[in-house]
mmCIF file of C-alpha atoms in Angstrom:
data_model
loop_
_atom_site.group_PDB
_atom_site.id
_atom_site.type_symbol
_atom_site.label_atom_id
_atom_site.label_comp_id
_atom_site.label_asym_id
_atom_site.label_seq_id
_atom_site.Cartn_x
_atom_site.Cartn_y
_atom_site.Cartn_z
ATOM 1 C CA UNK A 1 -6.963 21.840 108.051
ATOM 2 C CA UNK A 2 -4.165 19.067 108.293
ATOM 3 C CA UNK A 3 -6.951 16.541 107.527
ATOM 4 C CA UNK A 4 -8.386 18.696 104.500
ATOM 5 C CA UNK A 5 -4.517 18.641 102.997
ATOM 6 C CA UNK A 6 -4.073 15.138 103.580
ATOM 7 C CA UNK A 7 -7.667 13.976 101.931
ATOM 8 C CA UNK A 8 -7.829 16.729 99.124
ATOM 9 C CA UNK A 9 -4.681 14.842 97.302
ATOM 10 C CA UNK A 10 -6.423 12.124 97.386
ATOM 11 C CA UNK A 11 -8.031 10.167 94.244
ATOM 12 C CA UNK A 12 -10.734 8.606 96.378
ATOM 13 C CA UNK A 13 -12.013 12.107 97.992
ATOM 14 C CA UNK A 14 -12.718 13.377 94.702
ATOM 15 C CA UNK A 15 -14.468 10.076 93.622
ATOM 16 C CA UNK A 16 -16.613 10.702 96.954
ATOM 17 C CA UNK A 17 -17.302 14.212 95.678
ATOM 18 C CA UNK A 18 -18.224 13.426 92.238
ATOM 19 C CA UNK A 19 -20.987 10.491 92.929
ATOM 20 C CA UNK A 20 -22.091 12.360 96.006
ATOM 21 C CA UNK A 21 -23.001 15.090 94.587
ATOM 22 C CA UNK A 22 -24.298 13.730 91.245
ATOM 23 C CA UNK A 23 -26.952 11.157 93.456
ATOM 24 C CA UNK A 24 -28.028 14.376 95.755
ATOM 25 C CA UNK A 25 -28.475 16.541 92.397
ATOM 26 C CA UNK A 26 -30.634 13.849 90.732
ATOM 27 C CA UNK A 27 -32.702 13.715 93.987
ATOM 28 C CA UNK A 28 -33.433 17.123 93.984
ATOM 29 C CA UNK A 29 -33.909 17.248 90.148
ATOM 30 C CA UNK A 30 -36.607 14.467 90.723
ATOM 31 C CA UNK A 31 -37.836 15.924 93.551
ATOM 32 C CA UNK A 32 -38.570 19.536 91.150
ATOM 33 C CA UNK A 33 -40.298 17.224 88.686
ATOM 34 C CA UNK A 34 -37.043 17.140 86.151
ATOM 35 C CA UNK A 35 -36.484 20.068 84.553
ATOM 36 C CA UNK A 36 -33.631 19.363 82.054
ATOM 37 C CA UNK A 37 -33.080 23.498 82.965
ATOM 38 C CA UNK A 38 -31.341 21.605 86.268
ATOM 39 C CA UNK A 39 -30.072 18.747 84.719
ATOM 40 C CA UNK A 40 -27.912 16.491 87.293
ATOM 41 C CA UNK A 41 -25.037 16.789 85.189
ATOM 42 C CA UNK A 42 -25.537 20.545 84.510
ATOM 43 C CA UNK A 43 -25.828 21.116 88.395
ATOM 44 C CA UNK A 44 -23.184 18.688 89.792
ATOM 45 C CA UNK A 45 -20.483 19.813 87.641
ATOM 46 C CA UNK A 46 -21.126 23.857 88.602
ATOM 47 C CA UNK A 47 -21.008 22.420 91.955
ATOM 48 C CA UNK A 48 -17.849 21.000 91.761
ATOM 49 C CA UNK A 49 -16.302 23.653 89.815
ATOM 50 C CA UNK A 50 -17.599 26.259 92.766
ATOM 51 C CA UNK A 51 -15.963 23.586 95.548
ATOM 52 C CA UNK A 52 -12.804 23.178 93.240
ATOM 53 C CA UNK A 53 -12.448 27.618 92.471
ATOM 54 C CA UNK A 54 -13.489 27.863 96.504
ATOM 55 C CA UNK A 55 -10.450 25.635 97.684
ATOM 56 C CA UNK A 56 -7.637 26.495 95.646
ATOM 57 C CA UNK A 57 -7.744 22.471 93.837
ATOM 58 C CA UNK A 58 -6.334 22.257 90.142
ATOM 59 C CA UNK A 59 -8.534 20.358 87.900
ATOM 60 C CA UNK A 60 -5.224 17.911 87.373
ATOM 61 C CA UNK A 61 -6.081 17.162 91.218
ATOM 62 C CA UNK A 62 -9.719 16.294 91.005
ATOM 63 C CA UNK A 63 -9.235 14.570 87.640
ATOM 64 C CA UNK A 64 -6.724 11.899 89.521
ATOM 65 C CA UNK A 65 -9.567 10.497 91.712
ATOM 66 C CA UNK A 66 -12.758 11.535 88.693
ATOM 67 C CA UNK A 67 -10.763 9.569 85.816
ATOM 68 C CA UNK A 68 -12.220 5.950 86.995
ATOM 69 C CA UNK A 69 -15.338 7.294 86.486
ATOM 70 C CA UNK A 70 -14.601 8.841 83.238
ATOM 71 C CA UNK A 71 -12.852 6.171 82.276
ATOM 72 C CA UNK A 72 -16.692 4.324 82.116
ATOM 73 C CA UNK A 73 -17.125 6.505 79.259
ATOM 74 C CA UNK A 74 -15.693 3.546 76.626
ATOM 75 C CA UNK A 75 -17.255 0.361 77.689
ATOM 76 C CA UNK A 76 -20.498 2.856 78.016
ATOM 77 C CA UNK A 77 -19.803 3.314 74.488
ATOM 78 C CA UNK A 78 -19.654 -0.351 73.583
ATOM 79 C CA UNK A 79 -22.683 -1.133 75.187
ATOM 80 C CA UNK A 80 -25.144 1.201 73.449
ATOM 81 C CA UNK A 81 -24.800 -1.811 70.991
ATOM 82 C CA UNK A 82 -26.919 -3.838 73.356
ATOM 83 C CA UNK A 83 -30.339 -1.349 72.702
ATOM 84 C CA UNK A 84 -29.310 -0.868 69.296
ATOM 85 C CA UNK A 85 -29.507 -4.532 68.567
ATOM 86 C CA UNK A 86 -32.818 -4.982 70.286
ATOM 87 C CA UNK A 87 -34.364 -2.033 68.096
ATOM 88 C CA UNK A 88 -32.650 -3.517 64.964
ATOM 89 C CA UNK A 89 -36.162 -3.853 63.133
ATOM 90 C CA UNK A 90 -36.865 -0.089 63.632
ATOM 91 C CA UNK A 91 -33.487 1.105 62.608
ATOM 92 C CA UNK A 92 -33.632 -1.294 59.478
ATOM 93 C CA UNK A 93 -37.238 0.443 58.424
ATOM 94 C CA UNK A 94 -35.688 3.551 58.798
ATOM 95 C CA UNK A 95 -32.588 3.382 57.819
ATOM 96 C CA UNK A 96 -32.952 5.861 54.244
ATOM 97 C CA UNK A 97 -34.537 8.444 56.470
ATOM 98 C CA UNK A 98 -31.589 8.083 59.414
ATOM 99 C CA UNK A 99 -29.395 8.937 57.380
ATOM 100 C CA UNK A 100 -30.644 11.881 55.173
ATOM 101 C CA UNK A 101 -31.669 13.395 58.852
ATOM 102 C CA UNK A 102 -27.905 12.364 60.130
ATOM 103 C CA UNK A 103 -26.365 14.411 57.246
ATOM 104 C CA UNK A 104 -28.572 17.418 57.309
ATOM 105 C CA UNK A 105 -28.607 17.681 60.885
ATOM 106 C CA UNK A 106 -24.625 17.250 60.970
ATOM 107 C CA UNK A 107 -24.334 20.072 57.952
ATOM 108 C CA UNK A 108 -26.696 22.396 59.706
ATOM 109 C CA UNK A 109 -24.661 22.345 63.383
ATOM 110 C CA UNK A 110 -21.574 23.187 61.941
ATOM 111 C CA UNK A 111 -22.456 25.509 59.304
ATOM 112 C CA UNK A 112 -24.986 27.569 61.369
ATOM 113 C CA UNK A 113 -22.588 27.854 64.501
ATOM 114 C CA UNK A 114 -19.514 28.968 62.399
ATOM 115 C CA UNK A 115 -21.756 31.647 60.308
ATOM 116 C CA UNK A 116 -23.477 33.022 63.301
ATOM 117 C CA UNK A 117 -20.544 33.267 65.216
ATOM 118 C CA UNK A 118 -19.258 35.458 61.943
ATOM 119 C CA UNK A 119 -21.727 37.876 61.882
ATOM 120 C CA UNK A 120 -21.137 38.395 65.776
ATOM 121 C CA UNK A 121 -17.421 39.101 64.738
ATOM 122 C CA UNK A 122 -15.375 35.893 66.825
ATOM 123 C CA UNK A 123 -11.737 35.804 65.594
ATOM 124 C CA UNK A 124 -10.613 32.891 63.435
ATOM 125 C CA UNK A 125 -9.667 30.268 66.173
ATOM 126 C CA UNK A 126 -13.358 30.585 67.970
ATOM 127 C CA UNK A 127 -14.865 29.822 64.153
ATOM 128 C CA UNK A 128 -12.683 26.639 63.931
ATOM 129 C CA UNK A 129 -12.991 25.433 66.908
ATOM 130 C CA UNK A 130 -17.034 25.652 67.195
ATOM 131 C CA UNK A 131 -17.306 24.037 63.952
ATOM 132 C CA UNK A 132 -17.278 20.413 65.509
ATOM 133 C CA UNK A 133 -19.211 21.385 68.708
ATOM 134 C CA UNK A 134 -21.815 18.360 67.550
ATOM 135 C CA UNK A 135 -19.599 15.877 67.745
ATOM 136 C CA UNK A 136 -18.627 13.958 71.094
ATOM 137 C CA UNK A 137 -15.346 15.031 72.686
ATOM 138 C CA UNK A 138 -12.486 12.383 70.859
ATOM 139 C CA UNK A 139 -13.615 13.008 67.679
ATOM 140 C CA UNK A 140 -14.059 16.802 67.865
ATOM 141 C CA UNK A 141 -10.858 17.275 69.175
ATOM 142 C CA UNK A 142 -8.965 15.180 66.664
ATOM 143 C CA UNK A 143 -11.236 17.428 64.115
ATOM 144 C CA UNK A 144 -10.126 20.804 65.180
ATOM 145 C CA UNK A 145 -7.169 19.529 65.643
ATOM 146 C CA UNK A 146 -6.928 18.957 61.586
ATOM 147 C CA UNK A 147 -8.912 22.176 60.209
ATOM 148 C CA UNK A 148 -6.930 24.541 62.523
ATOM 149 C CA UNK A 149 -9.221 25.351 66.098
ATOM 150 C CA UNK A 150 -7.969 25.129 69.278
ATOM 151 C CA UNK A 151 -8.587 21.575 70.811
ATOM 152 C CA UNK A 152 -9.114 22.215 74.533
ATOM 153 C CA UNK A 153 -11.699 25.077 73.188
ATOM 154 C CA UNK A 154 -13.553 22.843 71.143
ATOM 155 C CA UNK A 155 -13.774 20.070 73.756
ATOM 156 C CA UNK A 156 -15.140 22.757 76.241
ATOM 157 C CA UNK A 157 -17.509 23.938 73.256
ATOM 158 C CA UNK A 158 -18.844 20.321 73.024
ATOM 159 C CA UNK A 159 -19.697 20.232 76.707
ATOM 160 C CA UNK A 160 -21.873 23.393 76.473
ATOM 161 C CA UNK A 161 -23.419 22.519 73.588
ATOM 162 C CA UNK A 162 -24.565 18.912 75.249
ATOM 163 C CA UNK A 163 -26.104 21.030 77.762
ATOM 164 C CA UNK A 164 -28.312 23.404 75.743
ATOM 165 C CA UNK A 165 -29.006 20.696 73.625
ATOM 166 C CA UNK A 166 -30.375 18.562 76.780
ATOM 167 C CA UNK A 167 -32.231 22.060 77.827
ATOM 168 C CA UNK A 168 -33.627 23.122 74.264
ATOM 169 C CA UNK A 169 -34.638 19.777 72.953
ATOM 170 C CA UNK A 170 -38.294 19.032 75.436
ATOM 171 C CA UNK A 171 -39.448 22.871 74.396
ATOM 172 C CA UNK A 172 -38.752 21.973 70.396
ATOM 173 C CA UNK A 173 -40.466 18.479 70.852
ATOM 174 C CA UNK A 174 -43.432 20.273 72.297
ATOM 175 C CA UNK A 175 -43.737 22.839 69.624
ATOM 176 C CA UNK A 176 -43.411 20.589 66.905
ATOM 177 C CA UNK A 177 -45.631 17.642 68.259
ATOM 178 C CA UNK A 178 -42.580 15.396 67.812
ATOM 179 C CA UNK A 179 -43.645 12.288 70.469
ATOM 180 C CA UNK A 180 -41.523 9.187 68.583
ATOM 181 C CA UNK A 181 -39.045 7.990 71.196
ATOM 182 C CA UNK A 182 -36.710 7.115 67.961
ATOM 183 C CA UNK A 183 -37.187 10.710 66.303
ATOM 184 C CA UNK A 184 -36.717 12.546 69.883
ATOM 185 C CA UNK A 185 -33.280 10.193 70.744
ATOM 186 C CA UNK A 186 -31.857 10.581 67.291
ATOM 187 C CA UNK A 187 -31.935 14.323 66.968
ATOM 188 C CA UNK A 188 -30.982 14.583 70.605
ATOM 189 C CA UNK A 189 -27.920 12.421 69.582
ATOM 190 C CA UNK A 190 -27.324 13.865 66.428
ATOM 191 C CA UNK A 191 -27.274 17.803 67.801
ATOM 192 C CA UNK A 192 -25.621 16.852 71.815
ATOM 193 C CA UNK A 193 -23.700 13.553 71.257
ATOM 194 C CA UNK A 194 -23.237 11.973 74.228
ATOM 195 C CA UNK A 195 -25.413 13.685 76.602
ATOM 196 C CA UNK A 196 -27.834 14.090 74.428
ATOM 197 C CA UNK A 197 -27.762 10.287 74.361
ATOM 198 C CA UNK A 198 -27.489 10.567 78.008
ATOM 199 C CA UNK A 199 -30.505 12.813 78.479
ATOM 200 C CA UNK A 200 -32.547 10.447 75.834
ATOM 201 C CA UNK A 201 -32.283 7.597 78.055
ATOM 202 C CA UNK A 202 -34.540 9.086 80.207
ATOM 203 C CA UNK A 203 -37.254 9.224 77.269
ATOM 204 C CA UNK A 204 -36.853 5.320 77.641
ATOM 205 C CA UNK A 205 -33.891 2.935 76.021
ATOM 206 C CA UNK A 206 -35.686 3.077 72.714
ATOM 207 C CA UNK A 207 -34.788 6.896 72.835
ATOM 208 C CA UNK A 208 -31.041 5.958 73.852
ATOM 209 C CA UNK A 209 -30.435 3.484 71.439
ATOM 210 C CA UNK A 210 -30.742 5.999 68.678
ATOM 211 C CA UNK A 211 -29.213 8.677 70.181
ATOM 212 C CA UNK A 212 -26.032 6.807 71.035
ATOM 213 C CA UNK A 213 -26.661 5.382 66.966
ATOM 214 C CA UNK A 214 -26.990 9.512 65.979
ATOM 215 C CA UNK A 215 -23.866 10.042 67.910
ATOM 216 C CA UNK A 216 -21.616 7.446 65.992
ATOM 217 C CA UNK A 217 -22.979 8.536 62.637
ATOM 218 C CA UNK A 218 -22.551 12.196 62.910
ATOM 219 C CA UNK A 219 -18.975 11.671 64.589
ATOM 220 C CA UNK A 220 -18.087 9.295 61.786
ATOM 221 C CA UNK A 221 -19.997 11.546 58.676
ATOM 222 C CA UNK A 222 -18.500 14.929 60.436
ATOM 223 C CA UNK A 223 -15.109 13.825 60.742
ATOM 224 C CA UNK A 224 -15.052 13.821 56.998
ATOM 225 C CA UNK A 225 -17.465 16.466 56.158
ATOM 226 C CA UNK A 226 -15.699 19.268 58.169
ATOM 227 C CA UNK A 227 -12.491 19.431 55.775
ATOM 228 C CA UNK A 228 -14.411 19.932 52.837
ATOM 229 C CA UNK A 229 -17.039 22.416 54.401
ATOM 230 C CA UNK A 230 -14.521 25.084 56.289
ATOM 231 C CA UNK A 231 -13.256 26.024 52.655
ATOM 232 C CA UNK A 232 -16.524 26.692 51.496
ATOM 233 C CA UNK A 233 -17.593 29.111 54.182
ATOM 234 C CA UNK A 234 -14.754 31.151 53.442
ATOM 235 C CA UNK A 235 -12.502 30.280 56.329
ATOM 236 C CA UNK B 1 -21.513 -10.178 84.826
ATOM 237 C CA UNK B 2 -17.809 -10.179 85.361
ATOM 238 C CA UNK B 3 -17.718 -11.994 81.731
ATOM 239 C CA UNK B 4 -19.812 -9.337 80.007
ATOM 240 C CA UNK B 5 -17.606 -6.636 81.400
ATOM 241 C CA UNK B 6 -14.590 -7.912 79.603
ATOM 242 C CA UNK B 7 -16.579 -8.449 76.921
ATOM 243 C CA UNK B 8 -17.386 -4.741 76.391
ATOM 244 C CA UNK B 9 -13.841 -4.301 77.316
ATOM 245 C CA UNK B 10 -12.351 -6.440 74.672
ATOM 246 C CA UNK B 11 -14.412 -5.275 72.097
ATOM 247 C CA UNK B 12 -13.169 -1.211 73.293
ATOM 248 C CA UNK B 13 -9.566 -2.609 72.628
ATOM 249 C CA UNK B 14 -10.050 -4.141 69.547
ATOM 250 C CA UNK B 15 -11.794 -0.797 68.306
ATOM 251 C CA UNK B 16 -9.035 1.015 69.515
ATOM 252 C CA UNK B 17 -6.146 -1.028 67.909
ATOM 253 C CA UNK B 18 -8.658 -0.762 64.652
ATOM 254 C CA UNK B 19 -8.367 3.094 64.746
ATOM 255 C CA UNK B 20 -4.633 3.025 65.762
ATOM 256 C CA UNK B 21 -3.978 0.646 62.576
ATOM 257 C CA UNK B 22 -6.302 2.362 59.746
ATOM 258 C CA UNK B 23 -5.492 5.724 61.003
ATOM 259 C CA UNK B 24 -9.447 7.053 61.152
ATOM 260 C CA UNK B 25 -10.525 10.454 62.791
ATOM 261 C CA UNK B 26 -13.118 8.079 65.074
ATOM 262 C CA UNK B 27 -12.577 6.749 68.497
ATOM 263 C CA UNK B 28 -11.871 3.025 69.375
ATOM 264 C CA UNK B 29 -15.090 2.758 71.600
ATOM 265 C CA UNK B 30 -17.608 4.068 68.464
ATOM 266 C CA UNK B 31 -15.556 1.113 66.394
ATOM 267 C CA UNK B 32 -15.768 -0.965 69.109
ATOM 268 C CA UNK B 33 -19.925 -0.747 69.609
ATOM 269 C CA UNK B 34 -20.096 -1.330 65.592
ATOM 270 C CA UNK B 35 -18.515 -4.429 66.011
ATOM 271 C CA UNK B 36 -20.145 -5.592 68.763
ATOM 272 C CA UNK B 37 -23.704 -5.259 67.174
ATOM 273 C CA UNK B 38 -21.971 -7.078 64.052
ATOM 274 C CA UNK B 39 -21.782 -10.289 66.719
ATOM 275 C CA UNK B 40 -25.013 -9.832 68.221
ATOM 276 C CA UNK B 41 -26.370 -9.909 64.785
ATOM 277 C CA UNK B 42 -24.742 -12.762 64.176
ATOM 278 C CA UNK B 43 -25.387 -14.889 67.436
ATOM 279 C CA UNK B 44 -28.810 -13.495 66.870
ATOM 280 C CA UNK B 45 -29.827 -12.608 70.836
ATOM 281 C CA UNK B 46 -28.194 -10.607 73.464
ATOM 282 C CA UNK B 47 -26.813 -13.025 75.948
ATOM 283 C CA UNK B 48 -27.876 -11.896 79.819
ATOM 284 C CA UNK B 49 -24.135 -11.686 80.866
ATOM 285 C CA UNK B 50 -23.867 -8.734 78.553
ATOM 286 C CA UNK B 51 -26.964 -7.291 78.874
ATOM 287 C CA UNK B 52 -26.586 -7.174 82.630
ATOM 288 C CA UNK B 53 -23.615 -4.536 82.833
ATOM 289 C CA UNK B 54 -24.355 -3.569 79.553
ATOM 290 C CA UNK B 55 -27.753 -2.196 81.237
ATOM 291 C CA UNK B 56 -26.565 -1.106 84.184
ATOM 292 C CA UNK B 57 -23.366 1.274 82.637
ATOM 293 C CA UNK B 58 -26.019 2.952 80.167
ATOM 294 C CA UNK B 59 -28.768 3.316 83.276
ATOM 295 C CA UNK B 60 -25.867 5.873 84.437
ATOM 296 C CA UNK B 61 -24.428 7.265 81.290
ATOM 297 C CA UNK B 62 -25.337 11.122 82.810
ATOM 298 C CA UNK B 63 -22.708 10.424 85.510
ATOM 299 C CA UNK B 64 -19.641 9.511 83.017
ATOM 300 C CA UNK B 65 -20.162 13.048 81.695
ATOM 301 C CA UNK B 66 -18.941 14.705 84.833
ATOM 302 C CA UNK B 67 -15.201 14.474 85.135
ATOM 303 C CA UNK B 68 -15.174 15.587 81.385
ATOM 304 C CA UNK B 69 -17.824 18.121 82.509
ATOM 305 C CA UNK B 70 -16.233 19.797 85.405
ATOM 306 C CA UNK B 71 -13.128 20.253 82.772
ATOM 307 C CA UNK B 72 -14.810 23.814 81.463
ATOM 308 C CA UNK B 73 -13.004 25.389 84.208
ATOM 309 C CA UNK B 74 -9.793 25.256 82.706
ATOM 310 C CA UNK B 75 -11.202 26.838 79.441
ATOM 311 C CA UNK B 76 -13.041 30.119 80.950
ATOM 312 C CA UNK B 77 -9.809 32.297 79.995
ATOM 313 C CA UNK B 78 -10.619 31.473 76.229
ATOM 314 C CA UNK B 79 -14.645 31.259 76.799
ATOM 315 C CA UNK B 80 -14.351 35.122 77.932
ATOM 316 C CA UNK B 81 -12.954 36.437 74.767
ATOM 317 C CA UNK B 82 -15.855 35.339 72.222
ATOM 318 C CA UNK B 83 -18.982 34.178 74.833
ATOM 319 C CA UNK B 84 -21.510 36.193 73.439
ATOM 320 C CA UNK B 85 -20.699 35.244 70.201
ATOM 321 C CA UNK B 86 -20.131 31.894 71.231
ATOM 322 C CA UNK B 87 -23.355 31.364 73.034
ATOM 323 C CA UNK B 88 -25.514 32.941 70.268
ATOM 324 C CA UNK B 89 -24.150 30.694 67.527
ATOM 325 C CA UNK B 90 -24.307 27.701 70.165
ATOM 326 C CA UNK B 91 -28.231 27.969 70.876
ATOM 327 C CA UNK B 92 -29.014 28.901 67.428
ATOM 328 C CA UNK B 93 -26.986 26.121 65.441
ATOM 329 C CA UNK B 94 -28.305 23.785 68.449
ATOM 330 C CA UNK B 95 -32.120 24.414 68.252
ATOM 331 C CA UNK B 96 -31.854 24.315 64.217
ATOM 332 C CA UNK B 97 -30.113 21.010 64.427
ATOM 333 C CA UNK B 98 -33.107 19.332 66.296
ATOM 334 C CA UNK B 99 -35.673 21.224 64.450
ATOM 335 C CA UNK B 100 -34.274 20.044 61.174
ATOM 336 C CA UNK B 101 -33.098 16.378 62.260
ATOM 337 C CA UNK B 102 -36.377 16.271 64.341
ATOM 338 C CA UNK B 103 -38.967 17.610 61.226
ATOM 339 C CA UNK B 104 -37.139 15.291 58.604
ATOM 340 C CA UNK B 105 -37.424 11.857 61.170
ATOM 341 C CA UNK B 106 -40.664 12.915 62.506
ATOM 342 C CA UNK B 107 -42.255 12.682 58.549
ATOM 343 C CA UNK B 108 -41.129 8.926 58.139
ATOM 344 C CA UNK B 109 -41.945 7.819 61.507
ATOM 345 C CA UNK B 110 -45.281 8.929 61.320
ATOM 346 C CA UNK B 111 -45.673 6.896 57.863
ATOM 347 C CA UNK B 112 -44.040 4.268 59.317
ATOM 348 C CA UNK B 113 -47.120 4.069 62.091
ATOM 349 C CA UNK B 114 -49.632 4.541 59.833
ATOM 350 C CA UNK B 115 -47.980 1.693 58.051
ATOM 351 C CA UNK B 116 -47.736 -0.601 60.730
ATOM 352 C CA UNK B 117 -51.728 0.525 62.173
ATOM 353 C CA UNK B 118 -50.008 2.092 65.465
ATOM 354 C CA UNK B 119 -52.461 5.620 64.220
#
């Protein structure tokens, strides 16, 4: 027990915890033949949440040793340049088309969320605060933080939405024949941000590159969209 | 590979001083990855010191997700309020978003093979 007090206020234990248990989780989700249903990500951090509620450790605690690897997150960022560039022909051919499907797909998440969510009767702040749930985490927060939501909510909203993006989008590809490693990254990016960038990698780099280009386009269009939208749905 | 690291690095800082000067709802590493692909353009090939962490960072991009991930747990007082409603609109809006981005891409990509012979 005197050991477990000692280590648990520790930054490095929680490092341990968080790359051990994200390389057994991808094992096992290659092992099952990748189901996105048990996505590493979705599986390592119920996992940790389970060892966190199960031991009495504030998320402040865990964060203290997780943050270097969060921290990642922005160089990550900076580097999806590096696929972009080497798909620069593709995204130049379809650049018109990008965009049209960037700006309908960025309309249609936020006004479909905040409108279903109104017929099911959420109170005001829920509305607000799911109407950025596209957008990846800095820029949704910043978002709700301007139209009124609550930020922490939203940020939490954007995380669940990455995951039923990465778990909806193989079923909707196989319905609709959709087998362009561009088309399946871009919406992926453009309806999960970064995990859906993430989870497009693993279609092939092609697949990332334009999911990590969907990402900064709907952030960017969104940012600006959202202000004039919310007045128009009545809110 | 040291020397691409900073790279990426320097180009997140500049990004971020670019959104802390203009003031824009978008965050420094999104600016930052614009204006790195402005260079590459420029210098016209990815030099291997950048592609080399460059490569290996995005190879694990699922793992940078978790610390941010795990953070849910401090919102379930607020998820339990509104979840059904919350869920509902959140699969919904979701699988419309890909349908719609998906059907709209998957129209000029195809012309775009046919164009280029790929069938």
């Amino acid at each position: 027990m005197e050991f477990w007090t000692f280590f648990a206020a520790k930054p490095l234990m929680w490092l341990i915890v968080t790359i051990a248990t994200f390389i057994v989780t991808s094992w096992f989700n290659r092992r099952i033949g990748g189901t996105p249903l048990l996505h590493p990500v979705l599986v390592s951090l119920s996992l940790i949440i389970v060892f966190l509620l199960l031991t009495g450790t504030e998320y402040e605690t865990y964060f203290e040793g997780a943050q270097f690897i969060h921290f990642l997150l922005g160089p990550a960022t900076v580097a999806l340049a590096v696929p972009l560039f080497d798909h620069l022909e593709r995204v130049k051919k379809m650049l018109l088309p990008l965009l049209v499907a960037c700006v309908a797909g960025a309309v249609t998440a936020a006004a479909s969320a905040v409108l279903v969510a109104q017929l099911m009767d959420a109170q005001i702040g829920t509305l607000l605060s799911l109407a950025p749930k596209s957008v990846t985490s800095p820029i949704a927060i910043g978002i709700a933080e301007k139209i009124g939501g609550y930020p922490s909510l939203a940020s939490g909203l954007v995380l669940i939405t990455g995951a039923i993006g990465c778990i909806l989008a193989p079923p909707i590809y196989r319905i609709l024949h959709i087998k362009d490693e561009a088309v399946k990254g871009f919406a992926l990016g453009v309806a999960a941000h970064g995990m859906g960038t993430a989870f497009a990698f693993e279609y092939g780099l092609m697949a990332g590159a334009f999911g990590g280009l969907a990402m900064g386009m709907t952030g960017a269009f969104t940012a600006f969209m959202l202000p004039v939208l919310i007045p128009l749905l009545g809110l | 590979m040291l020397i691409g690291l900073l790279v990426l690095l320097l180009f997140q800082f500049v990004g971020e001083l670019f959104v802390l000067a203009v003031g824009v709802p978008v965050p420094g590493p999104v600016v930052g990855m614009v204006l790195l692909l402005g260079c590459l353009i420029l210098k016209g090939e990815v030099p291997d010191y950048l592609r080399l962490p460059s490569e290996a960072l995005l190879k694990h991009l699922a793992l940078l997700f978790v610390p941010a991930g795990v953070g849910l747990m401090v919102h379930f007082k607020l998820l339990q309020a509104d979840w059904l409603a919350i869920l509902v609109a959140l699969i919904v809006s979701t699988a419309l978003t890909i349908v719609i981005t998906g059907l709209i891409l998957n129209r000029s990509a195809k012309k775009l093979h046919q164009m280029s012979g790929e069938g």
